[in-house]
Amino acid sequence: MPEKPSMLLPALYGGIIMGVISAVPGLNLVNCLCCAGVMFGGFMAVFFYKKELTPEMPPLSSADGMQLGALAGVFGGIIGGLLSIIILQLAGNVGGEMILQFMEGLKDTMPPDAWDQMERSIREGEVSIFNLIIGIIIDVVFGLIGGLIGYSVFRSKDRPAHPPQSPAAV
């Protein structure tokens, strides 16, 4: 029986989808729906992998879906972070002023030093290594969920859901 194909390229494709959806202003609002864009990247990684499987190869497993989604999440977190930095450098902090206007009502409930620091970091559009690491963790978790959803959609349906019972057990 031939071995399964490499997961690297399908996961990279899914990660690119995740990164673009997460980094492009406006498009990133899709992630407000329970990280739907990130899960879609994990789902698409399974789709691209399933296209490479042939009938004589072992079938797609739930572990494959989890690995593909998690690996796509790693790629997506890195690509999304890098794209965010590039977009920030090219277009400036597009949403910073909108965020500050939205949060203006919280100004009175926060200590002045905390507000000043938050305002400064939002206006300057700081991207820290902490943000990148948190983005990767979130993308891995939700990419894994998307990979499991992809597995449930793309798995082979021709096998019985329950093993046949012996006549003595009935």
GROMACS .gro file of N, CA and C in nm:
model
  510
    1MET      N    1   0.086  -0.118   0.000
    1MET     CA    2   0.000   0.000   0.000
    1MET      C    3   0.090   0.124   0.000
    2PRO      N    4   0.069   0.218  -0.093
    2PRO     CA    5   0.153   0.338  -0.099
    2PRO      C    6   0.132   0.427   0.024
    3GLU      N    7   0.236   0.504   0.056
    3GLU     CA    8   0.228   0.596   0.168
    3GLU      C    9   0.144   0.718   0.133
    4LYS      N   10   0.095   0.783   0.237
    4LYS     CA   11   0.018   0.906   0.217
    4LYS      C   12   0.111   1.017   0.169
    5PRO      N   13   0.056   1.114   0.095
    5PRO     CA   14   0.140   1.227   0.049
    5PRO      C   15   0.178   1.319   0.164
    6SER      N   16   0.273   1.407   0.138
    6SER     CA   17   0.318   1.503   0.237
    6SER      C   18   0.206   1.602   0.271
    7MET      N   19   0.200   1.640   0.396
    7MET     CA   20   0.099   1.736   0.442
    7MET      C   21   0.149   1.880   0.431
    8LEU      N   22   0.274   1.898   0.400
    8LEU     CA   23   0.335   2.030   0.407
    8LEU      C   24   0.272   2.129   0.309
    9LEU      N   25   0.260   2.093   0.183
    9LEU     CA   26   0.207   2.186   0.084
    9LEU      C   27   0.058   2.217   0.104
   10PRO      N   28  -0.028   2.115   0.128
   10PRO     CA   29  -0.168   2.150   0.157
   10PRO      C   30  -0.183   2.238   0.282
   11ALA      N   31  -0.102   2.213   0.384
   11ALA     CA   32  -0.108   2.296   0.505
   11ALA      C   33  -0.060   2.438   0.475
   12LEU      N   34   0.041   2.450   0.389
   12LEU     CA   35   0.088   2.583   0.351
   12LEU      C   36  -0.020   2.660   0.277
   13TYR      N   37  -0.091   2.592   0.185
   13TYR     CA   38  -0.201   2.658   0.113
   13TYR      C   39  -0.309   2.704   0.211
   14GLY      N   40  -0.346   2.617   0.305
   14GLY     CA   41  -0.444   2.655   0.407
   14GLY      C   42  -0.395   2.770   0.493
   15GLY      N   43  -0.266   2.769   0.525
   15GLY     CA   44  -0.207   2.877   0.605
   15GLY      C   45  -0.207   3.009   0.531
   16ILE      N   46  -0.183   3.005   0.400
   16ILE     CA   47  -0.189   3.128   0.320
   16ILE      C   48  -0.330   3.184   0.322
   17ILE      N   49  -0.429   3.097   0.308
   17ILE     CA   50  -0.569   3.142   0.314
   17ILE      C   51  -0.597   3.206   0.450
   18MET      N   52  -0.554   3.139   0.558
   18MET     CA   53  -0.573   3.193   0.694
   18MET      C   54  -0.506   3.328   0.709
   19GLY      N   55  -0.381   3.337   0.667
   19GLY     CA   56  -0.304   3.459   0.684
   19GLY      C   57  -0.364   3.577   0.610
   20VAL      N   58  -0.408   3.553   0.486
   20VAL     CA   59  -0.468   3.661   0.407
   20VAL      C   60  -0.599   3.707   0.470
   21ILE      N   61  -0.683   3.611   0.508
   21ILE     CA   62  -0.811   3.648   0.570
   21ILE      C   63  -0.787   3.723   0.701
   22SER      N   64  -0.687   3.684   0.777
   22SER     CA   65  -0.662   3.748   0.907
   22SER      C   66  -0.595   3.884   0.897
   23ALA      N   67  -0.520   3.909   0.789
   23ALA     CA   68  -0.440   4.031   0.783
   23ALA      C   69  -0.503   4.144   0.702
   24VAL      N   70  -0.584   4.112   0.604
   24VAL     CA   71  -0.638   4.216   0.516
   24VAL      C   72  -0.749   4.292   0.588
   25PRO      N   73  -0.734   4.424   0.602
   25PRO     CA   74  -0.837   4.504   0.670
   25PRO      C   75  -0.972   4.490   0.599
   26GLY      N   76  -1.075   4.473   0.676
   26GLY     CA   77  -1.209   4.452   0.622
   26GLY      C   78  -1.238   4.304   0.610
   27LEU      N   79  -1.152   4.232   0.540
   27LEU     CA   80  -1.168   4.088   0.525
   27LEU      C   81  -1.148   4.017   0.659
   28ASN      N   82  -1.065   4.075   0.744
   28ASN     CA   83  -1.038   4.014   0.874
   28ASN      C   84  -1.160   4.015   0.966
   29LEU      N   85  -1.264   4.090   0.932
   29LEU     CA   86  -1.386   4.091   1.012
   29LEU      C   87  -1.458   3.956   1.009
   30VAL      N   88  -1.426   3.872   0.910
   30VAL     CA   89  -1.482   3.737   0.904
   30VAL      C   90  -1.446   3.661   1.031
   31ASN      N   91  -1.331   3.690   1.087
   31ASN     CA   92  -1.287   3.620   1.208
   31ASN      C   93  -1.367   3.661   1.332
   32CYS      N   94  -1.450   3.763   1.322
   32CYS     CA   95  -1.539   3.797   1.433
   32CYS      C   96  -1.647   3.691   1.450
   33LEU      N   97  -1.668   3.609   1.351
   33LEU     CA   98  -1.765   3.499   1.358
   33LEU      C   99  -1.693   3.373   1.403
   34CYS      N  100  -1.654   3.368   1.528
   34CYS     CA  101  -1.587   3.251   1.587
   34CYS      C  102  -1.466   3.207   1.508
   35CYS      N  103  -1.385   3.302   1.465
   35CYS     CA  104  -1.262   3.273   1.388
   35CYS      C  105  -1.291   3.193   1.262
   36ALA      N  106  -1.399   3.228   1.193
   36ALA     CA  107  -1.441   3.153   1.075
   36ALA      C  108  -1.335   3.151   0.966
   37GLY      N  109  -1.262   3.259   0.947
   37GLY     CA  110  -1.159   3.262   0.844
   37GLY      C  111  -1.044   3.169   0.876
   38VAL      N  112  -1.009   3.159   1.003
   38VAL     CA  113  -0.902   3.070   1.045
   38VAL      C  114  -0.947   2.924   1.029
   39MET      N  115  -1.069   2.894   1.071
   39MET     CA  116  -1.120   2.757   1.054
   39MET      C  117  -1.131   2.721   0.906
   40PHE      N  118  -1.165   2.818   0.822
   40PHE     CA  119  -1.174   2.793   0.679
   40PHE      C  120  -1.038   2.753   0.623
   41GLY      N  121  -0.931   2.814   0.671
   41GLY     CA  122  -0.797   2.776   0.627
   41GLY      C  123  -0.764   2.631   0.662
   42GLY      N  124  -0.798   2.588   0.784
   42GLY     CA  125  -0.779   2.448   0.824
   42GLY      C  126  -0.864   2.354   0.741
   43PHE      N  127  -0.987   2.394   0.715
   43PHE     CA  128  -1.077   2.316   0.631
   43PHE      C  129  -1.020   2.299   0.490
   44MET      N  130  -0.968   2.408   0.434
   44MET     CA  131  -0.913   2.402   0.298
   44MET      C  132  -0.784   2.321   0.292
   45ALA      N  133  -0.707   2.319   0.400
   45ALA     CA  134  -0.587   2.234   0.403
   45ALA      C  135  -0.627   2.088   0.386
   46VAL      N  136  -0.734   2.046   0.453
   46VAL     CA  137  -0.783   1.908   0.438
   46VAL      C  138  -0.834   1.887   0.296
   47PHE      N  139  -0.902   1.984   0.240
   47PHE     CA  140  -0.951   1.974   0.102
   47PHE      C  141  -0.835   1.951   0.004
   48PHE      N  142  -0.730   2.032   0.015
   48PHE     CA  143  -0.615   2.018  -0.076
   48PHE      C  144  -0.544   1.885  -0.055
   49TYR      N  145  -0.537   1.838   0.068
   49TYR     CA  146  -0.473   1.710   0.097
   49TYR      C  147  -0.555   1.595   0.040
   50LYS      N  148  -0.686   1.602   0.056
   50LYS     CA  149  -0.775   1.496   0.008
   50LYS      C  150  -0.764   1.481  -0.144
   51LYS      N  151  -0.740   1.593  -0.214
   51LYS     CA  152  -0.725   1.587  -0.359
   51LYS      C  153  -0.602   1.506  -0.400
   52GLU      N  154  -0.501   1.498  -0.313
   52GLU     CA  155  -0.379   1.424  -0.344
   52GLU      C  156  -0.388   1.275  -0.311
   53LEU      N  157  -0.488   1.235  -0.233
   53LEU     CA  158  -0.503   1.094  -0.197
   53LEU      C  159  -0.559   1.015  -0.315
   54THR      N  160  -0.503   0.899  -0.339
   54THR     CA  161  -0.554   0.809  -0.442
   54THR      C  162  -0.624   0.693  -0.373
   55PRO      N  163  -0.709   0.617  -0.445
   55PRO     CA  164  -0.785   0.508  -0.381
   55PRO      C  165  -0.698   0.400  -0.316
   56GLU      N  166  -0.577   0.377  -0.368
   56GLU     CA  167  -0.495   0.272  -0.308
   56GLU      C  168  -0.419   0.317  -0.183
   57MET      N  169  -0.424   0.446  -0.152
   57MET     CA  170  -0.360   0.499  -0.031
   57MET      C  171  -0.453   0.479   0.088
   58PRO      N  172  -0.395   0.479   0.210
   58PRO     CA  173  -0.482   0.474   0.329
   58PRO      C  174  -0.578   0.592   0.330
   59PRO      N  175  -0.700   0.570   0.380
   59PRO     CA  176  -0.799   0.679   0.378
   59PRO      C  177  -0.763   0.792   0.475
   60LEU      N  178  -0.827   0.904   0.454
   60LEU     CA  179  -0.811   1.020   0.540
   60LEU      C  180  -0.858   0.984   0.681
   61SER      N  181  -0.781   1.023   0.781
   61SER     CA  182  -0.818   0.994   0.920
   61SER      C  183  -0.840   1.125   0.996
   62SER      N  184  -0.902   1.114   1.112
   62SER     CA  185  -0.924   1.235   1.193
   62SER      C  186  -0.790   1.292   1.239
   63ALA      N  187  -0.691   1.207   1.262
   63ALA     CA  188  -0.558   1.256   1.300
   63ALA      C  189  -0.497   1.337   1.186
   64ASP      N  190  -0.522   1.295   1.061
   64ASP     CA  191  -0.475   1.374   0.946
   64ASP      C  192  -0.539   1.512   0.947
   65GLY      N  193  -0.669   1.517   0.972
   65GLY     CA  194  -0.739   1.645   0.976
   65GLY      C  195  -0.686   1.736   1.085
   66MET      N  196  -0.657   1.679   1.202
   66MET     CA  197  -0.603   1.759   1.313
   66MET      C  198  -0.463   1.809   1.280
   67GLN      N  199  -0.380   1.722   1.224
   67GLN     CA  200  -0.243   1.763   1.190
   67GLN      C  201  -0.243   1.870   1.083
   68LEU      N  202  -0.326   1.852   0.981
   68LEU     CA  203  -0.333   1.950   0.872
   68LEU      C  204  -0.381   2.086   0.925
   69GLY      N  205  -0.486   2.084   1.007
   69GLY     CA  206  -0.539   2.209   1.061
   69GLY      C  207  -0.439   2.280   1.150
   70ALA      N  208  -0.371   2.204   1.236
   70ALA     CA  209  -0.274   2.265   1.327
   70ALA      C  210  -0.153   2.319   1.250
   71LEU      N  211  -0.104   2.244   1.152
   71LEU     CA  212   0.009   2.290   1.073
   71LEU      C  213  -0.029   2.412   0.989
   72ALA      N  214  -0.149   2.410   0.935
   72ALA     CA  215  -0.197   2.528   0.862
   72ALA      C  216  -0.206   2.648   0.956
   73GLY      N  217  -0.242   2.624   1.083
   73GLY     CA  218  -0.248   2.731   1.183
   73GLY      C  219  -0.112   2.792   1.210
   74VAL      N  220  -0.008   2.709   1.214
   74VAL     CA  221   0.127   2.761   1.232
   74VAL      C  222   0.164   2.851   1.114
   75PHE      N  223   0.143   2.798   0.993
   75PHE     CA  224   0.173   2.878   0.874
   75PHE      C  225   0.086   3.004   0.869
   76GLY      N  226  -0.042   2.990   0.901
   76GLY     CA  227  -0.133   3.104   0.898
   76GLY      C  228  -0.096   3.212   0.997
   77GLY      N  229  -0.055   3.172   1.118
   77GLY     CA  230  -0.014   3.270   1.219
   77GLY      C  231   0.109   3.348   1.175
   78ILE      N  232   0.206   3.278   1.118
   78ILE     CA  233   0.328   3.344   1.072
   78ILE      C  234   0.299   3.434   0.952
   79ILE      N  235   0.227   3.380   0.854
   79ILE     CA  236   0.196   3.458   0.733
   79ILE      C  237   0.107   3.576   0.768
   80GLY      N  238   0.006   3.555   0.852
   80GLY     CA  239  -0.081   3.665   0.893
   80GLY      C  240  -0.006   3.774   0.967
   81GLY      N  241   0.087   3.735   1.055
   81GLY     CA  242   0.167   3.834   1.126
   81GLY      C  243   0.254   3.916   1.032
   82LEU      N  244   0.320   3.847   0.939
   82LEU     CA  245   0.406   3.917   0.843
   82LEU      C  246   0.324   4.008   0.751
   83LEU      N  247   0.209   3.959   0.704
   83LEU     CA  248   0.123   4.043   0.619
   83LEU      C  249   0.071   4.164   0.695
   84SER      N  250   0.039   4.146   0.822
   84SER     CA  251  -0.008   4.259   0.903
   84SER      C  252   0.099   4.367   0.913
   85ILE      N  253   0.224   4.325   0.933
   85ILE     CA  254   0.335   4.421   0.940
   85ILE      C  255   0.351   4.494   0.807
   86ILE      N  256   0.344   4.419   0.697
   86ILE     CA  257   0.358   4.481   0.564
   86ILE      C  258   0.245   4.579   0.537
   87ILE      N  259   0.122   4.539   0.566
   87ILE     CA  260   0.007   4.627   0.543
   87ILE      C  261   0.016   4.750   0.632
   88LEU      N  262   0.061   4.732   0.757
   88LEU     CA  263   0.078   4.845   0.848
   88LEU      C  264   0.181   4.944   0.795
   89GLN      N  265   0.289   4.893   0.738
   89GLN     CA  266   0.393   4.980   0.684
   89GLN      C  267   0.348   5.051   0.556
   90LEU      N  268   0.270   4.982   0.473
   90LEU     CA  269   0.226   5.041   0.346
   90LEU      C  270   0.106   5.134   0.361
   91ALA      N  271   0.008   5.093   0.438
   91ALA     CA  272  -0.117   5.168   0.446
   91ALA      C  273  -0.132   5.247   0.574
   92GLY      N  274  -0.046   5.224   0.670
   92GLY     CA  275  -0.061   5.291   0.798
   92GLY      C  276  -0.162   5.216   0.885
   93ASN      N  277  -0.188   5.272   1.000
   93ASN     CA  278  -0.279   5.210   1.095
   93ASN      C  279  -0.422   5.245   1.057
   94VAL      N  280  -0.477   5.167   0.964
   94VAL     CA  281  -0.609   5.195   0.907
   94VAL      C  282  -0.719   5.196   1.013
   95GLY      N  283  -0.718   5.099   1.103
   95GLY     CA  284  -0.828   5.087   1.198
   95GLY      C  285  -0.801   5.145   1.335
   96GLY      N  286  -0.684   5.201   1.358
   96GLY     CA  287  -0.648   5.250   1.491
   96GLY      C  288  -0.740   5.357   1.545
   97GLU      N  289  -0.772   5.455   1.462
   97GLU     CA  290  -0.861   5.564   1.507
   97GLU      C  291  -1.002   5.513   1.535
   98MET      N  292  -1.049   5.419   1.453
   98MET     CA  293  -1.182   5.363   1.477
   98MET      C  294  -1.185   5.287   1.609
   99ILE      N  295  -1.079   5.214   1.640
   99ILE     CA  296  -1.072   5.141   1.766
   99ILE      C  297  -1.074   5.237   1.883
  100LEU      N  298  -0.997   5.345   1.872
  100LEU     CA  299  -0.993   5.443   1.981
  100LEU      C  300  -1.127   5.511   2.002
  101GLN      N  301  -1.198   5.544   1.894
  101GLN     CA  302  -1.331   5.604   1.908
  101GLN      C  303  -1.426   5.507   1.975
  102PHE      N  304  -1.416   5.380   1.938
  102PHE     CA  305  -1.502   5.278   1.997
  102PHE      C  306  -1.475   5.263   2.147
  103MET      N  307  -1.350   5.275   2.185
  103MET     CA  308  -1.312   5.253   2.324
  103MET      C  309  -1.314   5.381   2.408
  104GLU      N  310  -1.349   5.494   2.349
  104GLU     CA  311  -1.349   5.622   2.421
  104GLU      C  312  -1.433   5.617   2.549
  105GLY      N  313  -1.540   5.539   2.548
  105GLY     CA  314  -1.626   5.529   2.666
  105GLY      C  315  -1.558   5.460   2.784
  106LEU      N  316  -1.454   5.385   2.758
  106LEU     CA  317  -1.382   5.316   2.865
  106LEU      C  318  -1.275   5.402   2.931
  107LYS      N  319  -1.247   5.517   2.872
  107LYS     CA  320  -1.138   5.602   2.919
  107LYS      C  321  -1.152   5.639   3.066
  108ASP      N  322  -1.272   5.670   3.109
  108ASP     CA  323  -1.294   5.713   3.247
  108ASP      C  324  -1.282   5.599   3.347
  109THR      N  325  -1.296   5.476   3.303
  109THR     CA  326  -1.291   5.363   3.395
  109THR      C  327  -1.151   5.305   3.410
  110MET      N  328  -1.056   5.356   3.331
  110MET     CA  329  -0.919   5.303   3.334
  110MET      C  330  -0.824   5.402   3.401
  111PRO      N  331  -0.717   5.350   3.459
  111PRO     CA  332  -0.615   5.441   3.511
  111PRO      C  333  -0.554   5.521   3.397
  112PRO      N  334  -0.522   5.648   3.418
  112PRO     CA  335  -0.471   5.732   3.310
  112PRO      C  336  -0.344   5.677   3.243
  113ASP      N  337  -0.254   5.620   3.321
  113ASP     CA  338  -0.131   5.565   3.262
  113ASP      C  339  -0.162   5.449   3.168
  114ALA      N  340  -0.255   5.362   3.210
  114ALA     CA  341  -0.293   5.248   3.126
  114ALA      C  342  -0.357   5.296   2.996
  115TRP      N  343  -0.445   5.396   3.007
  115TRP     CA  344  -0.509   5.450   2.887
  115TRP      C  345  -0.406   5.512   2.792
  116ASP      N  346  -0.313   5.589   2.846
  116ASP     CA  347  -0.211   5.653   2.763
  116ASP      C  348  -0.125   5.550   2.690
  117GLN      N  349  -0.087   5.445   2.762
  117GLN     CA  350  -0.006   5.341   2.699
  117GLN      C  351  -0.084   5.268   2.590
  118MET      N  352  -0.211   5.235   2.618
  118MET     CA  353  -0.294   5.167   2.519
  118MET      C  354  -0.316   5.257   2.397
  119GLU      N  355  -0.345   5.383   2.421
  119GLU     CA  356  -0.368   5.477   2.311
  119GLU      C  357  -0.243   5.491   2.225
  120ARG      N  358  -0.128   5.501   2.288
  120ARG     CA  359  -0.003   5.515   2.214
  120ARG      C  360   0.024   5.390   2.128
  121SER      N  361   0.004   5.273   2.186
  121SER     CA  362   0.032   5.151   2.110
  121SER      C  363  -0.067   5.133   1.995
  122ILE      N  364  -0.193   5.173   2.014
  122ILE     CA  365  -0.290   5.163   1.905
  122ILE      C  366  -0.259   5.264   1.795
  123ARG      N  367  -0.226   5.388   1.833
  123ARG     CA  368  -0.193   5.490   1.732
  123ARG      C  369  -0.068   5.454   1.652
  124GLU      N  370   0.030   5.398   1.719
  124GLU     CA  371   0.155   5.362   1.651
  124GLU      C  372   0.144   5.228   1.579
  125GLY      N  373   0.039   5.152   1.606
  125GLY     CA  374   0.020   5.024   1.540
  125GLY      C  375   0.130   4.924   1.573
  126GLU      N  376   0.163   4.917   1.700
  126GLU     CA  377   0.271   4.829   1.742
  126GLU      C  378   0.235   4.683   1.715
  127VAL      N  379   0.329   4.611   1.658
  127VAL     CA  380   0.316   4.467   1.640
  127VAL      C  381   0.433   4.405   1.716
  128SER      N  382   0.402   4.333   1.820
  128SER     CA  383   0.508   4.277   1.904
  128SER      C  384   0.520   4.127   1.880
  129ILE      N  385   0.627   4.071   1.928
  129ILE     CA  386   0.647   3.926   1.919
  129ILE      C  387   0.539   3.855   1.999
  130PHE      N  388   0.490   3.920   2.107
  130PHE     CA  389   0.381   3.863   2.187
  130PHE      C  390   0.256   3.848   2.100
  131ASN      N  391   0.223   3.952   2.022
  131ASN     CA  392   0.106   3.945   1.933
  131ASN      C  393   0.121   3.832   1.832
  132LEU      N  394   0.241   3.815   1.779
  132LEU     CA  395   0.267   3.710   1.681
  132LEU      C  396   0.249   3.572   1.744
  133ILE      N  397   0.300   3.553   1.864
  133ILE     CA  398   0.289   3.423   1.931
  133ILE      C  399   0.143   3.393   1.965
  134ILE      N  400   0.071   3.492   2.017
  134ILE     CA  401  -0.071   3.472   2.048
  134ILE      C  402  -0.149   3.440   1.919
  135GLY      N  403  -0.117   3.510   1.809
  135GLY     CA  404  -0.182   3.483   1.681
  135GLY      C  405  -0.157   3.341   1.634
  136ILE      N  406  -0.036   3.292   1.651
  136ILE     CA  407  -0.005   3.155   1.610
  136ILE      C  408  -0.083   3.055   1.696
  137ILE      N  409  -0.089   3.078   1.826
  137ILE     CA  410  -0.162   2.986   1.915
  137ILE      C  411  -0.310   2.982   1.877
  138ILE      N  412  -0.370   3.099   1.857
  138ILE     CA  413  -0.512   3.104   1.820
  138ILE      C  414  -0.535   3.037   1.685
  139ASP      N  415  -0.446   3.061   1.588
  139ASP     CA  416  -0.460   3.000   1.457
  139ASP      C  417  -0.445   2.848   1.463
  140VAL      N  418  -0.356   2.799   1.547
  140VAL     CA  419  -0.339   2.654   1.561
  140VAL      C  420  -0.465   2.591   1.618
  141VAL      N  421  -0.520   2.650   1.724
  141VAL     CA  422  -0.639   2.593   1.788
  141VAL      C  423  -0.758   2.594   1.692
  142PHE      N  424  -0.786   2.709   1.631
  142PHE     CA  425  -0.903   2.715   1.543
  142PHE      C  426  -0.876   2.649   1.407
  143GLY      N  427  -0.751   2.644   1.363
  143GLY     CA  428  -0.718   2.568   1.243
  143GLY      C  429  -0.740   2.420   1.264
  144LEU      N  430  -0.706   2.372   1.383
  144LEU     CA  431  -0.730   2.232   1.418
  144LEU      C  432  -0.879   2.200   1.413
  145ILE      N  433  -0.961   2.290   1.465
  145ILE     CA  434  -1.106   2.270   1.459
  145ILE      C  435  -1.152   2.267   1.314
  146GLY      N  436  -1.100   2.358   1.231
  146GLY     CA  437  -1.134   2.359   1.089
  146GLY      C  438  -1.089   2.232   1.020
  147GLY      N  439  -0.972   2.179   1.060
  147GLY     CA  440  -0.925   2.053   1.003
  147GLY      C  441  -1.016   1.937   1.039
  148LEU      N  442  -1.067   1.935   1.162
  148LEU     CA  443  -1.162   1.830   1.201
  148LEU      C  444  -1.294   1.842   1.126
  149ILE      N  445  -1.338   1.965   1.105
  149ILE     CA  446  -1.460   1.984   1.024
  149ILE      C  447  -1.435   1.937   0.882
  150GLY      N  448  -1.317   1.969   0.828
  150GLY     CA  449  -1.281   1.923   0.695
  150GLY      C  450  -1.277   1.771   0.687
  151TYR      N  451  -1.223   1.707   0.790
  151TYR     CA  452  -1.221   1.560   0.793
  151TYR      C  453  -1.363   1.505   0.788
  152SER      N  454  -1.454   1.562   0.869
  152SER     CA  455  -1.590   1.510   0.873
  152SER      C  456  -1.663   1.529   0.740
  153VAL      N  457  -1.624   1.632   0.665
  153VAL     CA  458  -1.686   1.655   0.534
  153VAL      C  459  -1.624   1.567   0.426
  154PHE      N  460  -1.491   1.553   0.427
  154PHE     CA  461  -1.421   1.487   0.317
  154PHE      C  462  -1.384   1.342   0.342
  155ARG      N  463  -1.414   1.285   0.457
  155ARG     CA  464  -1.376   1.146   0.484
  155ARG      C  465  -1.454   1.051   0.393
  156SER      N  466  -1.402   0.930   0.379
  156SER     CA  467  -1.469   0.829   0.296
  156SER      C  468  -1.597   0.786   0.364
  157LYS      N  469  -1.704   0.790   0.289
  157LYS     CA  470  -1.835   0.757   0.345
  157LYS      C  471  -1.877   0.613   0.315
  158ASP      N  472  -1.794   0.540   0.238
  158ASP     CA  473  -1.835   0.405   0.196
  158ASP      C  474  -1.816   0.300   0.304
  159ARG      N  475  -1.746   0.332   0.413
  159ARG     CA  476  -1.730   0.235   0.522
  159ARG      C  477  -1.848   0.247   0.618
  160PRO      N  478  -1.893   0.136   0.676
  160PRO     CA  479  -2.005   0.145   0.770
  160PRO      C  480  -1.965   0.223   0.895
  161ALA      N  481  -2.063   0.294   0.950
  161ALA     CA  482  -2.037   0.377   1.068
  161ALA      C  483  -2.008   0.290   1.191
  162HIS      N  484  -2.076   0.175   1.201
  162HIS     CA  485  -2.057   0.082   1.314
  162HIS      C  486  -2.013  -0.052   1.259
  163PRO      N  487  -1.923  -0.120   1.328
  163PRO     CA  488  -1.884  -0.252   1.279
  163PRO      C  489  -2.002  -0.348   1.289
  164PRO      N  490  -2.009  -0.443   1.195
  164PRO     CA  491  -2.122  -0.537   1.201
  164PRO      C  492  -2.116  -0.622   1.329
  165GLN      N  493  -2.232  -0.646   1.387
  165GLN     CA  494  -2.237  -0.727   1.509
  165GLN      C  495  -2.251  -0.872   1.472
  166SER      N  496  -2.199  -0.957   1.558
  166SER     CA  497  -2.212  -1.100   1.534
  166SER      C  498  -2.356  -1.143   1.567
  167PRO      N  499  -2.405  -1.249   1.505
  167PRO     CA  500  -2.543  -1.294   1.533
  167PRO      C  501  -2.565  -1.328   1.681
  168ALA      N  502  -2.462  -1.372   1.751
  168ALA     CA  503  -2.479  -1.409   1.892
  168ALA      C  504  -2.504  -1.285   1.978
  169ALA      N  505  -2.453  -1.171   1.935
  169ALA     CA  506  -2.469  -1.048   2.013
  169ALA      C  507  -2.607  -0.989   2.000
  170VAL      N  508  -2.679  -1.028   1.898
  170VAL     CA  509  -2.812  -0.968   1.874
  170VAL      C  510  -2.915  -1.031   1.955
   0.00000   0.00000   0.00000
